[in-house]
PDB file of C-alpha atoms in Angstrom:
ATOM      1  CA  ASP Y 269       0.000   0.000   0.000  1.00  0.00           C
ATOM      2  CA  SER Y 270       0.999   3.661  -0.328  1.00  0.00           C
ATOM      3  CA  MET Y 271       1.805   4.014   3.392  1.00  0.00           C
ATOM      4  CA  THR Y 272       4.454   1.285   3.127  1.00  0.00           C
ATOM      5  CA  ILE Y 273       6.030   2.896   0.054  1.00  0.00           C
ATOM      6  CA  LEU Y 274       6.092   6.268   1.813  1.00  0.00           C
ATOM      7  CA  LEU Y 275       7.693   4.647   4.862  1.00  0.00           C
ATOM      8  CA  TYR Y 276      10.238   2.912   2.596  1.00  0.00           C
ATOM      9  CA  LEU Y 277      11.292   6.298   1.188  1.00  0.00           C
ATOM     10  CA  LEU Y 278      11.330   7.815   4.674  1.00  0.00           C
ATOM     11  CA  LEU Y 279      13.610   5.030   5.952  1.00  0.00           C
ATOM     12  CA  ILE Y 280      16.041   5.483   3.066  1.00  0.00           C
ATOM     13  CA  ALA Y 281      16.028   9.259   3.619  1.00  0.00           C
ATOM     14  CA  ALA Y 282      16.613   8.831   7.366  1.00  0.00           C
ATOM     15  CA  HIS Y 283      19.713   6.744   6.678  1.00  0.00           C
ATOM     16  CA  THR Y 284      21.119   8.778   3.823  1.00  0.00           C
ATOM     17  CA  MET Y 285      20.042  12.401   4.153  1.00  0.00           C
ATOM     18  CA  LEU Y 286      19.551  13.294   7.792  1.00  0.00           C
ATOM     19  CA  PRO Y 287      22.598  14.884   9.444  1.00  0.00           C
ATOM     20  CA  VAL Y 288      22.465  12.654  12.525  1.00  0.00           C
ATOM     21  CA  THR Y 289      24.820  10.075  13.963  1.00  0.00           C
ATOM     22  CA  ARG Y 290      24.641   6.444  12.953  1.00  0.00           C
ATOM     23  CA  MET Y 291      23.109   5.444  16.304  1.00  0.00           C
ATOM     24  CA  VAL Y 292      20.344   8.075  16.079  1.00  0.00           C
ATOM     25  CA  SER Y 293      19.517   6.979  12.549  1.00  0.00           C
ATOM     26  CA  TYR Y 294      19.381   3.318  13.635  1.00  0.00           C
ATOM     27  CA  ILE Y 295      17.076   4.135  16.551  1.00  0.00           C
ATOM     28  CA  LEU Y 296      14.846   6.326  14.369  1.00  0.00           C
ATOM     29  CA  THR Y 297      14.504   3.788  11.562  1.00  0.00           C
ATOM     30  CA  THR Y 298      14.020   0.849  13.940  1.00  0.00           C
ATOM     31  CA  THR Y 299      11.270   2.789  15.717  1.00  0.00           C
ATOM     32  CA  LEU Y 300       9.569   3.660  12.420  1.00  0.00           C
ATOM     33  CA  THR Y 301       9.807   0.079  11.173  1.00  0.00           C
ATOM     34  CA  GLY Y 302       8.531  -1.326  14.475  1.00  0.00           C
ATOM     35  CA  SER Y 303       5.616   1.131  14.544  1.00  0.00           C
ATOM     36  CA  GLN Y 304       4.588   0.239  11.009  1.00  0.00           C
ATOM     37  CA  LEU Y 305       4.808  -3.483  11.740  1.00  0.00           C
ATOM     38  CA  ILE Y 306       2.683  -3.100  14.894  1.00  0.00           C
ATOM     39  CA  MET Y 307       0.065  -1.191  12.893  1.00  0.00           C
ATOM     40  CA  SER Y 308       0.176  -3.821  10.133  1.00  0.00           C
ATOM     41  CA  VAL Y 309      -0.244  -6.681  12.635  1.00  0.00           C
ATOM     42  CA  GLY Y 310      -3.177  -4.787  14.192  1.00  0.00           C
ATOM     43  CA  SER Y 311      -4.850  -4.336  10.823  1.00  0.00           C
ATOM     44  CA  PHE Y 312      -4.084  -7.987   9.983  1.00  0.00           C
ATOM     45  CA  LEU Y 313      -5.897  -9.136  13.129  1.00  0.00           C
ATOM     46  CA  TYR Y 314      -8.910  -6.849  12.712  1.00  0.00           C
ATOM     47  CA  GLU Y 315      -9.360  -6.959   8.956  1.00  0.00           C
ATOM     48  CA  SER Y 316      -8.227 -10.522   8.312  1.00  0.00           C
ATOM     49  CA  SER Y 317      -5.703  -9.392   5.717  1.00  0.00           C
ATOM     50  CA  SER Y 318      -3.566 -11.879   3.921  1.00  0.00           C
ATOM     51  CA  TYR Y 319      -0.656 -13.308   5.875  1.00  0.00           C
ATOM     52  CA  ASN Y 320       1.464 -12.988   2.709  1.00  0.00           C
ATOM     53  CA  GLN Y 321       0.777  -9.248   2.661  1.00  0.00           C
ATOM     54  CA  LEU Y 322       2.226  -8.922   6.183  1.00  0.00           C
ATOM     55  CA  ILE Y 323       5.354 -10.926   5.251  1.00  0.00           C
ATOM     56  CA  ALA Y 324       5.841  -8.894   2.060  1.00  0.00           C
ATOM     57  CA  GLU Y 325       5.589  -5.635   3.997  1.00  0.00           C
ATOM     58  CA  LEU Y 326       8.093  -6.904   6.577  1.00  0.00           C
ATOM     59  CA  VAL Y 327      10.581  -7.910   3.848  1.00  0.00           C
ATOM     60  CA  PHE Y 328      10.052  -4.592   2.064  1.00  0.00           C
ATOM     61  CA  LEU Y 329      10.784  -2.524   5.192  1.00  0.00           C
ATOM     62  CA  LEU Y 330      13.739  -4.696   6.214  1.00  0.00           C
ATOM     63  CA  SER Y 331      15.199  -4.269   2.732  1.00  0.00           C
ATOM     64  CA  ALA Y 332      14.820  -0.486   3.107  1.00  0.00           C
ATOM     65  CA  ASN Y 333      16.718  -0.624   6.401  1.00  0.00           C
ATOM     66  CA  ALA Y 334      19.402  -2.913   4.985  1.00  0.00           C
ATOM     67  CA  THR Y 335      19.850  -0.654   1.969  1.00  0.00           C
ATOM     68  CA  GLY Y 336      20.056   2.426   4.198  1.00  0.00           C
ATOM     69  CA  PHE Y 337      22.517   0.779   6.616  1.00  0.00           C
ATOM     70  CA  TYR Y 338      24.726  -0.355   3.739  1.00  0.00           C
ATOM     71  CA  TYR Y 339      24.652   3.043   2.028  1.00  0.00           C
ATOM     72  CA  ARG Y 340      25.477   4.850   5.267  1.00  0.00           C
ATOM     73  CA  HIS Y 341      28.326   2.438   6.041  1.00  0.00           C
ATOM     74  CA  MET Y 342      29.846   2.817   2.574  1.00  0.00           C
ATOM     75  CA  THR Y 343      29.472   6.605   2.640  1.00  0.00           C
ATOM     76  CA  GLU Y 344      31.125   6.869   6.059  1.00  0.00           C
ATOM     77  CA  ALA Y 345      33.970   4.606   4.891  1.00  0.00           C
ATOM     78  CA  ALA Y 346      34.491   6.817   1.833  1.00  0.00           C
ATOM     79  CA  HIS Y 347      34.448   9.960   3.986  1.00  0.00           C
ATOM     80  CA  GLN Y 348      36.949   8.390   6.386  1.00  0.00           C
ATOM     81  CA  GLN Y 349      39.238   7.437   3.516  1.00  0.00           C
ATOM     82  CA  THR Y 350      38.989  10.955   2.076  1.00  0.00           C
ATOM     83  CA  PHE Y 351      39.754  12.461   5.478  1.00  0.00           C
ATOM     84  CA  VAL Y 352      42.804  10.232   5.962  1.00  0.00           C
ATOM     85  CA  GLY Y 353      44.027  11.049   2.446  1.00  0.00           C
ATOM     86  CA  THR Y 354      43.602  14.773   3.023  1.00  0.00           C
ATOM     87  CA  LYS Y 355      45.338  14.535   6.395  1.00  0.00           C
ATOM     88  CA  THR Y 356      48.258  12.659   4.827  1.00  0.00           C
ATOM     89  CA  CYS Y 357      48.508  15.256   2.067  1.00  0.00           C
ATOM     90  CA  ILE Y 358      48.565  18.134   4.558  1.00  0.00           C
ATOM     91  CA  GLU Y 359      51.145  16.382   6.738  1.00  0.00           C
ATOM     92  CA  SER Y 360      53.331  15.743   3.692  1.00  0.00           C
ATOM     93  CA  ARG Y 361      53.082  19.377   2.653  1.00  0.00           C
ATOM     94  CA  ILE Y 362      54.041  20.572   6.143  1.00  0.00           C
ATOM     95  CA  LYS Y 363      56.958  18.135   6.220  1.00  0.00           C
ATOM     96  CA  LEU Y 364      58.066  19.332   2.787  1.00  0.00           C
ATOM     97  CA  GLU Y 365      57.968  22.962   3.946  1.00  0.00           C
ATOM     98  CA  CYS Y 366      60.030  22.113   7.045  1.00  0.00           C
ATOM     99  CA  GLU Y 367      62.588  20.224   4.981  1.00  0.00           C
ATOM    100  CA  LYS Y 368      62.714  23.090   2.500  1.00  0.00           C
ATOM    101  CA  GLU Y 369      63.401  25.511   5.351  1.00  0.00           C
ATOM    102  CA  GLN Y 370      66.131  23.219   6.719  1.00  0.00           C
ATOM    103  CA  GLN Y 371      67.670  22.965   3.268  1.00  0.00           C
ATOM    104  CA  GLU Y 372      67.640  26.755   2.965  1.00  0.00           C
ATOM    105  CA  GLN Y 373      69.295  27.167   6.365  1.00  0.00           C
ATOM    106  CA  LEU Y 374      71.931  24.563   5.504  1.00  0.00           C
ATOM    107  CA  LEU Y 375      72.668  26.239   2.183  1.00  0.00           C
ATOM    108  CA  LEU Y 376      72.986  29.657   3.818  1.00  0.00           C
ATOM    109  CA  SER Y 377      75.284  28.253   6.486  1.00  0.00           C
ATOM    110  CA  VAL Y 378      77.697  27.030   3.796  1.00  0.00           C
ATOM    111  CA  ILE Y 379      77.671  29.780   1.174  1.00  0.00           C
ATOM    112  CA  PRO Y 380      76.802  33.483   1.238  1.00  0.00           C
ATOM    113  CA  ALA Y 381      73.216  34.534   0.604  1.00  0.00           C
ATOM    114  CA  TYR Y 382      73.942  36.312  -2.690  1.00  0.00           C
ATOM    115  CA  ILE Y 383      75.607  33.188  -4.109  1.00  0.00           C
ATOM    116  CA  ALA Y 384      72.757  30.987  -2.861  1.00  0.00           C
ATOM    117  CA  ALA Y 385      70.251  33.290  -4.568  1.00  0.00           C
ATOM    118  CA  GLU Y 386      72.243  33.167  -7.810  1.00  0.00           C
ATOM    119  CA  VAL Y 387      72.487  29.352  -7.691  1.00  0.00           C
ATOM    120  CA  LYS Y 388      68.733  29.053  -7.063  1.00  0.00           C
ATOM    121  CA  ARG Y 389      67.946  31.463  -9.880  1.00  0.00           C
ATOM    122  CA  SER Y 390      70.175  29.509 -12.245  1.00  0.00           C
ATOM    123  CA  ILE Y 391      68.567  26.193 -11.278  1.00  0.00           C
ATOM    124  CA  MET Y 392      65.066  27.625 -11.735  1.00  0.00           C
ATOM    125  CA  LEU Y 393      65.993  28.935 -15.197  1.00  0.00           C
ATOM    126  CA  LYS Y 394      67.417  25.547 -16.188  1.00  0.00           C
ATOM    127  CA  MET Y 395      64.271  23.800 -14.945  1.00  0.00           C
ATOM    128  CA  ALA Y 396      62.045  26.221 -16.859  1.00  0.00           C
ATOM    129  CA  ASP Y 397      64.091  25.696 -20.017  1.00  0.00           C
ATOM    130  CA  ALA Y 398      63.936  21.926 -19.563  1.00  0.00           C
ATOM    131  CA  CYS Y 399      60.142  22.059 -19.244  1.00  0.00           C
ATOM    132  CA  HIS Y 400      59.771  24.146 -22.413  1.00  0.00           C
ATOM    133  CA  ASP Y 401      62.349  22.238 -24.476  1.00  0.00           C
ATOM    134  CA  VAL Y 402      61.292  18.668 -23.740  1.00  0.00           C
ATOM    135  CA  THR Y 403      61.894  17.559 -27.327  1.00  0.00           C
ATOM    136  CA  ASN Y 404      65.356  19.086 -27.669  1.00  0.00           C
ATOM    137  CA  LYS Y 405      68.281  17.135 -26.334  1.00  0.00           C
ATOM    138  CA  GLN Y 406      70.166  18.947 -23.644  1.00  0.00           C
ATOM    139  CA  THR Y 407      73.594  20.132 -24.602  1.00  0.00           C
ATOM    140  CA  ILE Y 408      76.334  18.722 -22.469  1.00  0.00           C
ATOM    141  CA  SER Y 409      78.744  21.339 -21.220  1.00  0.00           C
ATOM    142  CA  ARG Y 410      82.174  20.469 -19.977  1.00  0.00           C
ATOM    143  CA  PHE Y 411      82.315  23.245 -17.448  1.00  0.00           C
ATOM    144  CA  HIS Y 412      79.788  24.225 -14.831  1.00  0.00           C
ATOM    145  CA  GLU Y 413      78.870  27.790 -14.195  1.00  0.00           C
ATOM    146  CA  MET Y 414      81.076  29.463 -11.669  1.00  0.00           C
ATOM    147  CA  TYR Y 415      79.545  31.727  -9.097  1.00  0.00           C
ATOM    148  CA  VAL Y 416      82.499  33.975  -8.400  1.00  0.00           C
ATOM    149  CA  GLN Y 417      82.819  37.614  -7.485  1.00  0.00           C
ATOM    150  CA  ARG Y 418      85.977  39.616  -7.593  1.00  0.00           C
ATOM    151  CA  HIS Y 419      87.023  41.356  -4.379  1.00  0.00           C
ATOM    152  CA  ASN Y 420      89.815  43.907  -4.089  1.00  0.00           C
ATOM    153  CA  ASN Y 421      92.352  43.767  -1.268  1.00  0.00           C
ATOM    154  CA  VAL Y 422      91.579  40.147  -0.444  1.00  0.00           C
ATOM    155  CA  SER Y 423      94.151  37.407  -0.229  1.00  0.00           C
ATOM    156  CA  ILE Y 424      93.649  33.724   0.230  1.00  0.00           C
ATOM    157  CA  LEU Y 425      96.365  32.039   2.214  1.00  0.00           C
ATOM    158  CA  TYR Y 426      96.864  28.318   1.905  1.00  0.00           C
ATOM    159  CA  ALA Y 427      99.164  27.333   4.717  1.00  0.00           C
ATOM    160  CA  ASP Y 428      99.538  24.735   7.381  1.00  0.00           C
ATOM    161  CA  ILE Y 429      99.839  26.511  10.710  1.00  0.00           C
ATOM    162  CA  VAL Y 430     101.162  24.407  13.562  1.00  0.00           C
ATOM    163  CA  ASN Y 431      98.768  24.225  16.546  1.00  0.00           C
ATOM    164  CA  PHE Y 432      96.065  26.163  14.693  1.00  0.00           C
ATOM    165  CA  THR Y 433      93.197  24.167  16.202  1.00  0.00           C
ATOM    166  CA  PRO Y 434      94.105  24.870  19.861  1.00  0.00           C
ATOM    167  CA  LEU Y 435      94.731  28.505  18.928  1.00  0.00           C
ATOM    168  CA  SER Y 436      91.286  28.778  17.290  1.00  0.00           C
ATOM    169  CA  GLU Y 437      89.671  27.302  20.389  1.00  0.00           C
ATOM    170  CA  GLN Y 438      91.344  29.851  22.680  1.00  0.00           C
ATOM    171  CA  LEU Y 439      90.769  33.026  20.668  1.00  0.00           C
ATOM    172  CA  SER Y 440      87.618  34.728  19.481  1.00  0.00           C
ATOM    173  CA  ALA Y 441      87.063  34.975  15.734  1.00  0.00           C
ATOM    174  CA  SER Y 442      88.177  38.598  15.501  1.00  0.00           C
ATOM    175  CA  ASP Y 443      91.281  37.965  17.645  1.00  0.00           C
ATOM    176  CA  LEU Y 444      92.149  34.942  15.516  1.00  0.00           C
ATOM    177  CA  VAL Y 445      91.940  37.043  12.332  1.00  0.00           C
ATOM    178  CA  LYS Y 446      94.154  39.720  13.914  1.00  0.00           C
ATOM    179  CA  THR Y 447      96.705  37.087  14.956  1.00  0.00           C
ATOM    180  CA  LEU Y 448      96.763  35.557  11.473  1.00  0.00           C
ATOM    181  CA  ASN Y 449      97.176  39.010   9.909  1.00  0.00           C
ATOM    182  CA  GLU Y 450     100.169  39.639  12.150  1.00  0.00           C
ATOM    183  CA  LEU Y 451     101.824  36.443  10.935  1.00  0.00           C
TER     184      LEU Y 451
END
């Protein structure tokens, strides 16, 4: 009858469309199904309806609940998987940013900032060229670019100074430079 079809749709909607927890939806749909079955048994007893009609209605409503339970379970599993995937993506991005910052700090601790900026710029240009010229073979160069600047009044001394390590531990950086200049 039309009441059973309406209840079938209501049960499916309660499982799939209402923004309630799984437990609330189970309680609500079980209550609706139980109420309808009690009313059907009452009408069966008073009107002498067919026993097959009662069984068919029971199977129909149980199938609505089973369909709703299954749909809700699968939807929640998909949402959980999406959440975990998004969480993993965000964690990876944060980790990448931290590692990028560490790489930057390491680079700046080894070479001056202006050279680091020039090296990065050069790498970015090479990457951009490589992306645009995918079909062209890269030319092999024998020499790498040199990132050198000329400085006046600067000397580089290559020497082996006896007991330099203990001396460097005892003196501050500026005192060590003064001592080396005096030599």
